[in-house]
Amino acid sequence: MSDILTPSDEAELADAVAHAASARMPLEVRGGGTRSTLGRPVQAEKTLSTAALSGISIYEPGALTLVVKAGTPMAEVEEALAAEGQMLAFEPPDHRALLGTEGTPTIGGAVAVAASGPRRIQKGACRDFMLGVRFVDGQGQVVKNGGRVMKNVTGFDLVKPMAGQYGTLGVLTEIAFKVLPSPKASATLRFDGFSESDAVRLMSDALGSPFDVAGAAHLPDDKTTLVRLEGLEGSVAYRTDELMKHLARHGTPLIDTDPESVDETWTQIRDVQPFAGSEGAVWRISVKPSDGPEIEAGLRSRIDVQGVIYDWGGGLVWLRVPEANDAGATLIRSETAARGGHATLMRASAATRAAVDVFQPEPAPLARNSEGLRSKFDPHGILNPGRMG
C-alpha cells in the first residue's frame, strides 16, 4: 500500500480515515503541500492527500456565493472569480516563497491555516467569509455545518473553528464562501524616510480616517510606508486626494495608480517576499500596533534582528532572526506576552520546530478547552498528531 493516500471523493476519504482510526494509524493531512512545514513536524505512517477532491461545486455570482472542494488549486478559484469580477476578499497569501516549498496552493490549505492577507484590516479574516464546511472527523464521520447564506448556523458553530485548525480537528472536503466584487481601481500612497514608530502613527492615522483604507504596511529596511485604497475609479481618485490632505502633516507621498504595479507591491507584502530565499527563522507576531516598534526595539538589544516587516497597520509583525539555539523563542515570547500579543514560528528547520513551541502556549483553561475539542473530533489522535503541540 502506498505511503500516500489520495481518495477520489469524500466517501473514499471518510473510509480511509475510518480505517486509520480503527488501526490507530497516524495520518499527515496534506493539500497541495505548500504549507507542510508549518507547525511542528508530524510523525505519521501515511500521508492523506486531498488533492483529488478538486473542483467548484456551486458558484452563484449574483448571490456572492462560492462552494468549492478543499483540494481545488487556488489559481483555479481565483480565475473563476476574476471572470465574474469577484474575489476572495481575505486575500489569502501564497507561502511558497517564504517557506521555500513547492507544490500547488489549495483553498483547503488556506483555510486550514487561516491565511489572510493585507486586506484583513478592512474586510476581515478568512473565517469571516466562511459560510459552511464539510469535513471528515478523526473517526471517519462526515460532518456538515453551516450553509450558503449568512447567519444560518444553529447550535454549535463548527465553521469558524475549522479556520486555523491545521488539520487537527478534521479533514476539510468542501467550503462555502461569501465572495465580494473586485475593485475597479486601486492606488498606493508611498511615504519614505519613516522610522517604525512614526510609520505606525501614520498608518493608524490613515486607518482611522473615513477613507476606507485597504492596506497599510511598513518596510523598515527601506524606511517605506505604504497605504492602499481600492474601489470604483472615481471613488479611489476622490479618496486618494482627501487622504493626502488628511495625512499632510506626515508629508507628501508618491502615488501609484498603475493596477499591475499596485498588485505587485501588495503581493510582495502579502507573501512576505522580502524574506524569500534568506536564512534564519521567521516569526509572525500579532500585537497592538503601537507596541510593535517597542517589541522590535527591545529585541534588537538582545538578539540579531535580521529583518522586519509590518502589515495590518502595524498589528502584524514579521520578524527574521538567526535560527541558533531556540530561534529567539524565549526572548520573543517574553517581549510579546508582556504586551498581550502572541507569536508563531512560521519558518524554521524541522529540528527547531520539534524543539520549541511553534504556536503561542495557551493559558491552562484555554488549553484544556482546546484539548477537549480535539478529543471529541479526533479521539484517537490520528490527524496531524503533534502539529499544534
Coordinates of C-alpha atoms in Angstrom, one line a residue:
M1 CA 0.0 0.0 0.0
S2 CA 1.3 3.4 -0.9
D3 CA 2.5 5.8 1.7
I4 CA 0.3 8.5 0.2
L5 CA -3.4 8.0 0.3
T6 CA -5.3 10.0 -2.4
P7 CA -9.0 9.4 -2.1
S8 CA -11.0 10.5 -5.1
D9 CA -14.1 11.7 -3.3
E10 CA -15.4 12.5 0.2
A11 CA -16.7 8.9 0.7
E12 CA -13.3 7.4 0.0
L13 CA -11.6 9.9 2.2
A14 CA -14.0 9.0 5.1
D15 CA -13.3 5.3 4.6
A16 CA -9.6 6.0 4.6
V17 CA -9.8 7.9 7.9
A18 CA -12.1 5.3 9.5
H19 CA -9.6 2.6 8.6
A20 CA -6.8 4.6 10.0
A21 CA -8.8 5.3 13.2
S22 CA -9.5 1.6 13.7
A23 CA -5.8 0.8 13.2
R24 CA -4.7 3.7 15.4
M25 CA -2.6 4.8 12.4
P26 CA -1.4 8.4 12.4
L27 CA -2.1 10.4 9.3
E28 CA -0.4 13.6 7.9
V29 CA -3.2 15.6 6.2
R30 CA -1.9 17.4 3.2
G31 CA -3.4 19.5 0.4
G32 CA -1.1 21.0 -2.2
G33 CA 2.0 20.5 0.1
T34 CA 2.9 24.2 0.1
R35 CA 2.5 24.6 3.8
S36 CA 3.7 21.2 5.0
T37 CA 6.5 22.9 7.1
L38 CA 4.1 25.0 9.1
G39 CA 3.6 23.8 12.7
R40 CA 5.5 21.1 14.5
P41 CA 6.7 18.1 12.4
V42 CA 4.2 15.3 12.2
Q43 CA 5.2 11.7 12.8
A44 CA 2.7 9.8 10.7
E45 CA 2.6 6.4 9.0
K46 CA 0.7 7.7 5.9
T47 CA 0.0 10.9 4.2
L48 CA -3.6 11.6 3.4
S49 CA -3.8 13.9 0.4
T50 CA -7.0 16.0 -0.5
A51 CA -5.5 16.9 -4.0
A52 CA -8.1 14.8 -5.8
L53 CA -11.0 16.5 -4.1
S54 CA -11.0 19.3 -6.6
G55 CA -13.5 21.5 -8.4
I56 CA -16.0 24.2 -7.9
S57 CA -19.3 22.7 -6.7
I58 CA -21.5 25.8 -6.8
Y59 CA -20.8 29.3 -7.9
E60 CA -23.6 31.9 -7.9
P61 CA -22.1 35.3 -8.7
G62 CA -25.4 37.1 -8.2
A63 CA -25.6 35.7 -4.7
L64 CA -21.9 36.3 -4.0
T65 CA -21.6 32.6 -3.0
L66 CA -18.9 30.0 -3.9
V67 CA -18.9 26.4 -2.8
V68 CA -15.6 24.7 -3.6
K69 CA -13.9 21.4 -2.8
A70 CA -10.9 21.6 -0.5
G71 CA -8.3 20.3 -2.9
T72 CA -9.1 22.9 -5.6
P73 CA -6.0 24.9 -6.6
M74 CA -6.2 28.5 -5.5
A75 CA -5.4 29.6 -9.0
E76 CA -8.5 27.9 -10.3
V77 CA -10.6 29.5 -7.7
E78 CA -9.2 33.0 -8.4
E79 CA -9.6 32.5 -12.2
A80 CA -13.2 31.6 -11.9
L81 CA -13.9 34.6 -9.6
A82 CA -12.0 37.0 -11.8
A83 CA -14.1 36.1 -14.8
E84 CA -17.1 37.4 -12.9
G85 CA -15.3 40.4 -11.5
Q86 CA -15.2 39.0 -8.0
M87 CA -12.6 37.9 -5.4
L88 CA -11.8 36.2 -2.1
A89 CA -11.8 39.4 0.0
F90 CA -9.4 38.0 2.7
E91 CA -6.6 37.9 0.1
P92 CA -5.0 34.6 1.0
P93 CA -1.2 34.5 0.9
D94 CA 0.9 32.1 -1.1
H95 CA 3.6 30.9 1.4
R96 CA 5.8 29.1 -1.1
A97 CA 8.4 31.9 -1.4
L98 CA 8.6 32.4 2.3
L99 CA 8.8 28.7 3.2
G100 CA 10.9 27.6 0.3
T101 CA 8.3 24.9 -0.6
E102 CA 6.9 23.8 -3.9
G103 CA 3.5 22.3 -4.8
T104 CA 0.2 23.9 -5.6
P105 CA -1.6 26.1 -3.1
T106 CA -5.2 24.9 -2.5
I107 CA -8.2 26.6 -1.0
G108 CA -8.4 24.0 1.8
G109 CA -4.8 24.6 2.8
A110 CA -5.5 28.4 3.0
V111 CA -8.5 27.7 5.3
A112 CA -6.6 25.1 7.4
V113 CA -4.0 27.7 8.4
A114 CA -6.4 30.7 8.3
A115 CA -4.3 32.5 5.8
S116 CA -5.4 36.2 5.5
G117 CA -3.6 39.0 3.6
P118 CA -3.2 42.8 3.9
R119 CA -6.9 43.4 3.2
R120 CA -7.8 41.8 6.5
I121 CA -7.8 45.2 8.3
Q122 CA -10.6 46.4 6.0
K123 CA -12.6 43.3 5.0
G124 CA -11.9 40.7 7.7
A125 CA -10.2 37.4 8.0
C126 CA -10.6 34.1 6.3
R127 CA -13.0 32.8 8.9
D128 CA -15.3 35.8 8.4
F129 CA -16.0 34.8 4.9
M130 CA -16.7 31.1 5.5
L131 CA -20.4 30.3 5.3
G132 CA -20.3 26.5 5.7
V133 CA -17.9 23.5 5.8
R134 CA -17.9 19.8 5.2
F135 CA -15.2 17.7 6.8
V136 CA -14.3 14.2 7.9
D137 CA -13.5 13.9 11.6
G138 CA -10.9 11.6 13.2
Q139 CA -13.4 8.7 13.3
G140 CA -14.2 8.8 9.6
Q141 CA -17.6 10.6 10.0
V142 CA -18.7 13.2 7.5
V143 CA -19.7 16.4 9.3
K144 CA -21.6 19.3 7.7
N145 CA -22.1 22.7 9.3
G146 CA -23.3 26.0 8.1
G147 CA -24.6 26.5 4.6
R148 CA -24.6 29.0 1.7
V149 CA -26.1 32.1 3.4
M150 CA -25.0 34.3 6.3
K151 CA -26.4 33.6 9.9
N152 CA -27.6 30.1 9.1
V153 CA -25.8 28.2 11.8
T154 CA -27.9 26.8 14.6
G155 CA -26.4 25.0 17.6
F156 CA -22.6 24.9 17.9
D157 CA -20.8 26.8 15.1
L158 CA -18.2 24.4 13.6
V159 CA -17.4 26.7 10.6
K160 CA -15.1 29.2 12.2
P161 CA -13.1 26.6 14.3
M162 CA -12.1 24.9 11.1
A163 CA -10.1 28.0 10.1
G164 CA -6.6 27.7 11.6
Q165 CA -7.0 24.1 13.0
Y166 CA -4.2 22.8 10.8
G167 CA -6.0 19.6 10.0
T168 CA -6.1 18.5 13.7
L169 CA -9.9 18.6 14.1
G170 CA -10.9 17.2 10.7
V171 CA -10.0 16.9 7.1
L172 CA -11.8 19.6 5.1
T173 CA -13.6 18.4 2.0
E174 CA -15.7 21.4 1.0
I175 CA -16.0 25.0 2.0
A176 CA -18.7 27.6 1.2
F177 CA -17.6 31.2 1.0
K178 CA -19.0 34.6 0.7
V179 CA -17.2 36.5 -2.1
L180 CA -17.1 40.2 -3.0
P181 CA -16.7 42.3 -6.1
S182 CA -13.2 43.0 -7.2
P183 CA -12.1 46.7 -7.0
K184 CA -12.2 48.5 -10.3
A185 CA -9.3 50.7 -9.4
S186 CA -6.5 50.9 -6.7
A187 CA -3.8 53.3 -5.5
T188 CA -0.8 53.0 -3.3
L189 CA 0.4 56.0 -1.3
R190 CA 4.2 55.7 -0.6
F191 CA 5.8 57.6 2.2
D192 CA 9.6 57.5 2.5
G193 CA 12.0 58.0 5.4
F194 CA 9.8 56.9 8.3
S195 CA 11.0 55.2 11.5
E196 CA 9.0 52.3 12.8
S197 CA 7.2 54.4 15.4
D198 CA 6.4 57.2 13.0
A199 CA 5.2 54.8 10.4
V200 CA 2.8 53.2 12.9
R201 CA 1.4 56.6 13.7
L202 CA 1.0 57.4 10.0
M203 CA -0.8 54.0 9.4
S204 CA -3.0 54.5 12.4
D205 CA -3.9 57.9 11.2
A206 CA -4.8 56.6 7.8
L207 CA -6.8 53.6 9.1
G208 CA -8.6 55.9 11.5
S209 CA -9.7 58.2 8.6
P210 CA -13.1 57.8 6.9
F211 CA -11.4 57.0 3.6
D212 CA -11.7 53.2 3.7
V213 CA -8.0 52.1 3.6
A214 CA -7.5 48.6 2.3
G215 CA -3.9 48.0 3.3
A216 CA -1.2 49.6 5.5
A217 CA 2.3 48.3 5.7
H218 CA 5.9 49.4 6.6
L219 CA 9.2 48.1 5.4
P220 CA 11.8 49.3 7.9
D221 CA 14.8 48.3 5.8
D222 CA 13.7 50.7 3.1
K223 CA 12.0 53.1 5.6
T224 CA 9.0 52.9 3.3
T225 CA 5.4 53.1 4.5
L226 CA 2.6 52.0 2.1
V227 CA -1.1 52.8 2.2
R228 CA -3.6 51.2 -0.2
L229 CA -7.0 52.4 -1.4
E230 CA -9.4 50.3 -3.6
G231 CA -12.8 50.7 -5.2
L232 CA -14.5 52.4 -8.1
E233 CA -12.3 54.6 -10.1
G234 CA -13.9 57.9 -9.2
S235 CA -14.1 56.9 -5.5
V236 CA -10.4 55.9 -5.4
A237 CA -9.4 59.2 -7.0
Y238 CA -11.5 61.3 -4.6
R239 CA -10.4 59.3 -1.5
T240 CA -6.7 59.5 -2.6
D241 CA -6.9 63.3 -2.7
E242 CA -8.8 63.5 0.6
L243 CA -6.5 61.1 2.3
M244 CA -3.4 63.0 1.2
K245 CA -4.9 66.1 2.8
H246 CA -5.7 64.2 6.0
L247 CA -2.1 62.9 6.1
A248 CA -0.5 66.2 5.1
R249 CA 1.3 66.6 8.4
H250 CA 3.2 63.3 7.7
G251 CA 4.5 64.6 4.3
T252 CA 3.7 64.3 0.7
P253 CA 3.6 60.7 -0.7
L254 CA 4.3 59.3 -4.1
I255 CA 1.1 58.0 -5.7
D256 CA 1.0 54.8 -7.8
T257 CA -2.3 54.1 -9.6
D258 CA -1.0 51.5 -12.1
P259 CA -3.1 48.3 -11.5
E260 CA -0.2 45.9 -12.2
S261 CA 2.3 47.8 -10.1
V262 CA -0.1 48.2 -7.1
D263 CA -0.9 44.5 -7.3
E264 CA 2.8 43.5 -7.4
T265 CA 3.5 45.7 -4.4
W266 CA 0.8 44.2 -2.2
T267 CA 1.5 40.7 -3.4
Q268 CA 5.1 41.1 -2.1
I269 CA 3.7 42.3 1.3
R270 CA 1.0 39.5 1.3
D271 CA 3.5 36.7 0.6
V272 CA 6.4 38.2 2.8
Q273 CA 8.6 38.1 -0.3
P274 CA 11.4 40.2 1.2
F275 CA 12.3 37.2 3.4
A276 CA 12.2 34.7 0.5
G277 CA 15.5 32.9 -0.1
S278 CA 17.1 34.3 3.1
E279 CA 18.4 32.4 6.0
G280 CA 17.1 32.4 9.5
A281 CA 13.9 31.7 11.4
V282 CA 10.8 33.8 10.7
W283 CA 8.2 34.7 13.4
R284 CA 4.7 36.1 12.9
I285 CA 3.8 38.4 15.8
S286 CA 0.3 39.7 16.4
V287 CA 0.2 42.7 18.7
K288 CA -1.4 46.1 19.3
P289 CA 0.1 48.3 16.5
S290 CA 1.6 50.8 18.9
D291 CA 3.5 48.0 20.7
G292 CA 5.2 46.7 17.6
P293 CA 8.1 49.2 17.5
E294 CA 8.7 48.7 21.2
I295 CA 8.9 45.0 20.8
E296 CA 11.3 45.4 18.0
A297 CA 13.5 47.8 19.9
G298 CA 13.5 45.5 22.9
L299 CA 14.6 42.6 20.9
R300 CA 17.3 44.4 18.9
S301 CA 19.2 45.0 22.1
R302 CA 19.3 41.2 22.9
I303 CA 19.1 39.4 19.6
D304 CA 20.3 39.8 16.0
V305 CA 17.1 41.0 14.2
Q306 CA 17.8 40.4 10.5
G307 CA 14.6 41.7 9.0
V308 CA 11.2 43.2 9.9
I309 CA 8.0 43.8 8.0
Y310 CA 4.9 45.5 9.5
D311 CA 1.5 44.7 8.0
W312 CA -2.1 45.3 9.1
G313 CA -1.3 48.8 10.2
G314 CA 1.5 47.5 12.5
G315 CA -0.7 44.9 14.1
L316 CA 1.2 42.1 12.3
V317 CA 4.9 42.0 12.6
W318 CA 7.1 39.6 10.6
L319 CA 10.5 39.1 12.2
R320 CA 13.5 37.3 10.8
V321 CA 16.2 36.2 13.3
P322 CA 19.0 33.6 13.4
E323 CA 17.9 30.1 14.0
A324 CA 20.6 29.4 16.6
N325 CA 19.6 27.9 19.9
D326 CA 15.8 28.3 20.3
A327 CA 15.5 30.7 17.3
G328 CA 14.8 33.5 19.8
A329 CA 11.6 31.9 21.1
T330 CA 12.3 32.7 24.8
L331 CA 13.1 36.4 24.1
I332 CA 10.4 36.9 21.5
R333 CA 7.7 35.3 23.6
S334 CA 8.7 37.3 26.7
E335 CA 8.6 40.6 24.8
T336 CA 5.3 39.8 23.1
A337 CA 3.5 38.3 26.1
A338 CA 4.3 41.3 28.2
R339 CA 2.2 43.4 25.8
G340 CA -0.7 40.9 25.4
G341 CA 0.4 39.7 22.0
H342 CA 1.3 36.3 20.6
A343 CA 4.0 34.9 18.4
T344 CA 4.0 32.0 15.9
L345 CA 7.2 30.4 14.5
M346 CA 6.4 30.3 10.8
R347 CA 9.7 29.2 9.3
A348 CA 12.5 27.1 10.8
S349 CA 14.1 23.7 10.4
A350 CA 12.3 20.5 11.4
A351 CA 14.7 20.2 14.3
T352 CA 13.9 23.6 15.7
R353 CA 10.2 23.3 15.2
A354 CA 10.3 20.0 17.1
A355 CA 12.3 21.6 20.0
V356 CA 10.3 24.8 20.6
D357 CA 6.7 25.7 20.9
V358 CA 5.7 26.8 17.3
F359 CA 2.4 28.3 18.5
Q360 CA 1.9 30.6 21.4
P361 CA 1.4 28.5 24.6
E362 CA -2.2 28.7 25.7
P363 CA -3.3 29.6 29.2
A364 CA -4.3 26.4 31.1
P365 CA -8.1 26.9 30.9
L366 CA -7.9 27.5 27.1
A367 CA -5.5 24.6 26.6
R368 CA -8.0 22.3 28.4
N369 CA -10.8 23.5 26.1
S370 CA -8.6 23.0 23.0
E371 CA -7.6 19.5 24.1
G372 CA -11.2 18.7 24.9
L373 CA -12.4 19.8 21.4
R374 CA -9.7 17.7 19.7
S375 CA -10.6 14.7 21.8
K376 CA -14.2 14.9 20.6
F377 CA -13.3 15.2 16.9
D378 CA -10.2 13.1 16.9
P379 CA -10.4 10.8 20.0
H380 CA -7.5 8.6 18.8
G381 CA -5.3 11.5 17.9
I382 CA -4.6 10.3 14.3
L383 CA -5.0 13.6 12.4
N384 CA -1.7 15.6 12.1
P385 CA -0.6 14.4 15.6
G386 CA 1.7 16.9 17.3
R387 CA 1.4 19.6 14.6
M388 CA -0.1 22.1 17.0
G389 CA 1.9 20.8 20.0

